[in-house]
Short mmCIF file of C-alpha atoms in Angstrom, two decimals:
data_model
loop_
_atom_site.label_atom_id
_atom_site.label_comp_id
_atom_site.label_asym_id
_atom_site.label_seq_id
_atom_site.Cartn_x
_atom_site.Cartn_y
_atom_site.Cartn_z
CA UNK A 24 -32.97 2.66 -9.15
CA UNK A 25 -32.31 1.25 -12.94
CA UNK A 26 -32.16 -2.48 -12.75
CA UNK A 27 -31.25 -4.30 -16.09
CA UNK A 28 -30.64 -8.08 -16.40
CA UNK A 29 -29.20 -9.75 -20.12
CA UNK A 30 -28.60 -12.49 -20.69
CA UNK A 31 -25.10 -13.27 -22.72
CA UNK A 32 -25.36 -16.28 -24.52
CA UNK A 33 -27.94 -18.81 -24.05
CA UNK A 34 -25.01 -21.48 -22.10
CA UNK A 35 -24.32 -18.30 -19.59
CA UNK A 36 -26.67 -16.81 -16.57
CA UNK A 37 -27.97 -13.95 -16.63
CA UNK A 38 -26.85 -10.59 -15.39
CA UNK A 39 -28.05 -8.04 -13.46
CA UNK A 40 -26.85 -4.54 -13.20
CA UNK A 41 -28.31 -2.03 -10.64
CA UNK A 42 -27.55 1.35 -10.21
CA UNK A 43 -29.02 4.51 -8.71
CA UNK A 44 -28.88 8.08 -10.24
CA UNK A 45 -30.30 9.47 -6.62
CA UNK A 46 -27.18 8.13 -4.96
CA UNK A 47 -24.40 10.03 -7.55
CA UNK A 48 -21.63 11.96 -6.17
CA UNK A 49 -21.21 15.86 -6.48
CA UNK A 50 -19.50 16.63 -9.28
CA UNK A 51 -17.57 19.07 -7.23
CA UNK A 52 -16.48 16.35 -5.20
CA UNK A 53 -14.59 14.56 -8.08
CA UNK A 54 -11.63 16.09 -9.27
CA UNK A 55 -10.96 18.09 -12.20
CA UNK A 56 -12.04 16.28 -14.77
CA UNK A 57 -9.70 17.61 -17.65
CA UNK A 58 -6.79 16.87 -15.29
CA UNK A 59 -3.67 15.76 -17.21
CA UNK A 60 -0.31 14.31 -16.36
CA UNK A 61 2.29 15.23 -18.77
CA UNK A 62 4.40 12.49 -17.44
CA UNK A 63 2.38 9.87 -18.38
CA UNK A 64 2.09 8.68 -21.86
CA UNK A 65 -1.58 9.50 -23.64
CA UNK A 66 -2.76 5.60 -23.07
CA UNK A 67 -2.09 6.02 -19.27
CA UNK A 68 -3.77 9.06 -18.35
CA UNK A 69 -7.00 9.21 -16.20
CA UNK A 70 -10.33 8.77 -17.91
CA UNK A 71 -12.94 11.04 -16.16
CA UNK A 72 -15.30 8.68 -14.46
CA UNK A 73 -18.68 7.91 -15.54
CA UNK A 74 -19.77 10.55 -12.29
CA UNK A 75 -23.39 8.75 -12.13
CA UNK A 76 -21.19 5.56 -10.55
CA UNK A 77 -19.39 5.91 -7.12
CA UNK A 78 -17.19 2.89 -8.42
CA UNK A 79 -16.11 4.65 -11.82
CA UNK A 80 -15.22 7.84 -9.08
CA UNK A 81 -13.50 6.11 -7.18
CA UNK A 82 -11.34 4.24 -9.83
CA UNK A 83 -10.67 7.74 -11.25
CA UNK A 84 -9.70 9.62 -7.73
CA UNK A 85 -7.30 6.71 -7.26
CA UNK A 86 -5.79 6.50 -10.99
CA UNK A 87 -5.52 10.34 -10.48
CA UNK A 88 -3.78 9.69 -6.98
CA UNK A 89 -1.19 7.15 -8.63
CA UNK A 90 -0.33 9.28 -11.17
CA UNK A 91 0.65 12.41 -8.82
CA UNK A 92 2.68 9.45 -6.61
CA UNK A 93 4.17 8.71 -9.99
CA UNK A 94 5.03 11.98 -10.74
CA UNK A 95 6.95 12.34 -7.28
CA UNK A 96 8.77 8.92 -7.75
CA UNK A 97 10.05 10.27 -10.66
CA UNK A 98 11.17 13.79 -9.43
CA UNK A 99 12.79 11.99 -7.14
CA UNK A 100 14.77 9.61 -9.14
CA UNK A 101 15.67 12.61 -11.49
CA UNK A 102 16.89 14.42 -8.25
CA UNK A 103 18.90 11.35 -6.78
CA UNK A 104 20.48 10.49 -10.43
CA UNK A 105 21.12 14.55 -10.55
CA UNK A 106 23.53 13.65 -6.76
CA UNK A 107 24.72 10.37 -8.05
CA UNK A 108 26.01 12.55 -11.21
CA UNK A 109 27.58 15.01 -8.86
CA UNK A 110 29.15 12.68 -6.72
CA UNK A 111 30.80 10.48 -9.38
CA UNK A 112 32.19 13.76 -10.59
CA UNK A 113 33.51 14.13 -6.37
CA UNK A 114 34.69 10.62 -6.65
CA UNK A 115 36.72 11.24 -10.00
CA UNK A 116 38.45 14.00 -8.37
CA UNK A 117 38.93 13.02 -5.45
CA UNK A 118 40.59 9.63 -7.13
CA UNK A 119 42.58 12.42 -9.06
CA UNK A 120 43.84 13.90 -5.83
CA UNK A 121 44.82 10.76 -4.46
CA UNK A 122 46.96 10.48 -7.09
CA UNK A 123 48.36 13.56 -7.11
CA UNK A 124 49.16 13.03 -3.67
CA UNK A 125 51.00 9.98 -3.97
CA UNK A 126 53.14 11.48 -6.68
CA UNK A 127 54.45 13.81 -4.38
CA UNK A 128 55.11 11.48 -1.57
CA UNK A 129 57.24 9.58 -4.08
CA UNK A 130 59.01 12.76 -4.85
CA UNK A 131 59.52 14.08 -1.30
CA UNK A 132 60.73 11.05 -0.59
CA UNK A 133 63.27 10.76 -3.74
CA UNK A 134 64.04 14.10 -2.65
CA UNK A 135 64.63 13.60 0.97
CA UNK A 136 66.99 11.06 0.27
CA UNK A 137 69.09 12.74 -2.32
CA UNK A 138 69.39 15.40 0.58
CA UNK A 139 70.26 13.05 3.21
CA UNK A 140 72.84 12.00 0.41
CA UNK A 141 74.11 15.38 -0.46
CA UNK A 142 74.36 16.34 3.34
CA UNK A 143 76.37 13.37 4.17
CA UNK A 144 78.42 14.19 0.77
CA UNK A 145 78.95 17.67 2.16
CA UNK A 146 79.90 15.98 5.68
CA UNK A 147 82.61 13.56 4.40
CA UNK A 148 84.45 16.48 1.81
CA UNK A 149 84.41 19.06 5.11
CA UNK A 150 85.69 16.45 7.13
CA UNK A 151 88.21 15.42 4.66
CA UNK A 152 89.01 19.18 4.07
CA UNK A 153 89.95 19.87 7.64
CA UNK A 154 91.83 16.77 7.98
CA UNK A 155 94.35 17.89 4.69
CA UNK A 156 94.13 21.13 6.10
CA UNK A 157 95.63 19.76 9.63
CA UNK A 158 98.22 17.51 8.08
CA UNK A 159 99.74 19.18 5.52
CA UNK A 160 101.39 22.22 4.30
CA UNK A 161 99.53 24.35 2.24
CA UNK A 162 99.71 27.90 1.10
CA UNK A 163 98.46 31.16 1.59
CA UNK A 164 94.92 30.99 1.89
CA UNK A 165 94.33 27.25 0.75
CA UNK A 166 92.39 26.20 4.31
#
């Protein structure tokens, strides 16, 4: 065990620092140390820990662990913005459609009623054929 104590300034108490090298971690146990995150910007990336302190380990296993979680949350936000893309192009369409479709319920309509027009049209001339052709004297082939 290394034991060190300093002083700081003469106002401040001092400080002691204690640390074992029989008590390090393997090195195999620490991940790999050159690991990098290309997601990350240079400032955030791990540091490799100071493998002689279990702290400084641990600080980098969990900065290393946050920066794969990281890496997820932002797959996943790149593949939910990806189906939010996709279905604002559904939407668009589909709001295309829609329109479409009332269009031609306004013209079947405007259509159905000229027919019903026409048909009655037709109705009243046939009906006013065969009444001239009842009362009145025609020729050769005029009824």
């Amino acid at each position: 065990m290394i034991t060190s104590t300093r002083r700081v300034s003469p106002d401040k108490s001092e400080v002691r620092i204690a640390f074992s090298l029989d008590n390090t971690p393997d090195v195999k146990d620490v991940e790999d140390l050159s690991q990098t995150f290309p997601d990350l910007e240079q400032r955030l990336q791990p540091v490799p820990p100071c493998v002689a302190l279990r702290e400084s380990v641990q600080v980098y296993r969990e900065h290393c662990k946050m920066a794969r979680e990281f890496h997820q949350v932002k797959h996943e936000i790149a593949v939910l913005e990806d189906r939010r893309r996709k279905l604002l192009a559904e939407l668009v369409e589909d709001e295309k459609v829609a329109v479409e479709i009332a269009r031609l319920e306004e013209e079947f309509r405007l259509l159905t009623e000229e027919n019903h027009t026409l048909a009655s049209a037709h109705s009243e001339r046939a009906q006013q054929l065969e009444t001239l052709c009842r009362t009145g004297p025609t020729g050769p082939g005029d009824c």
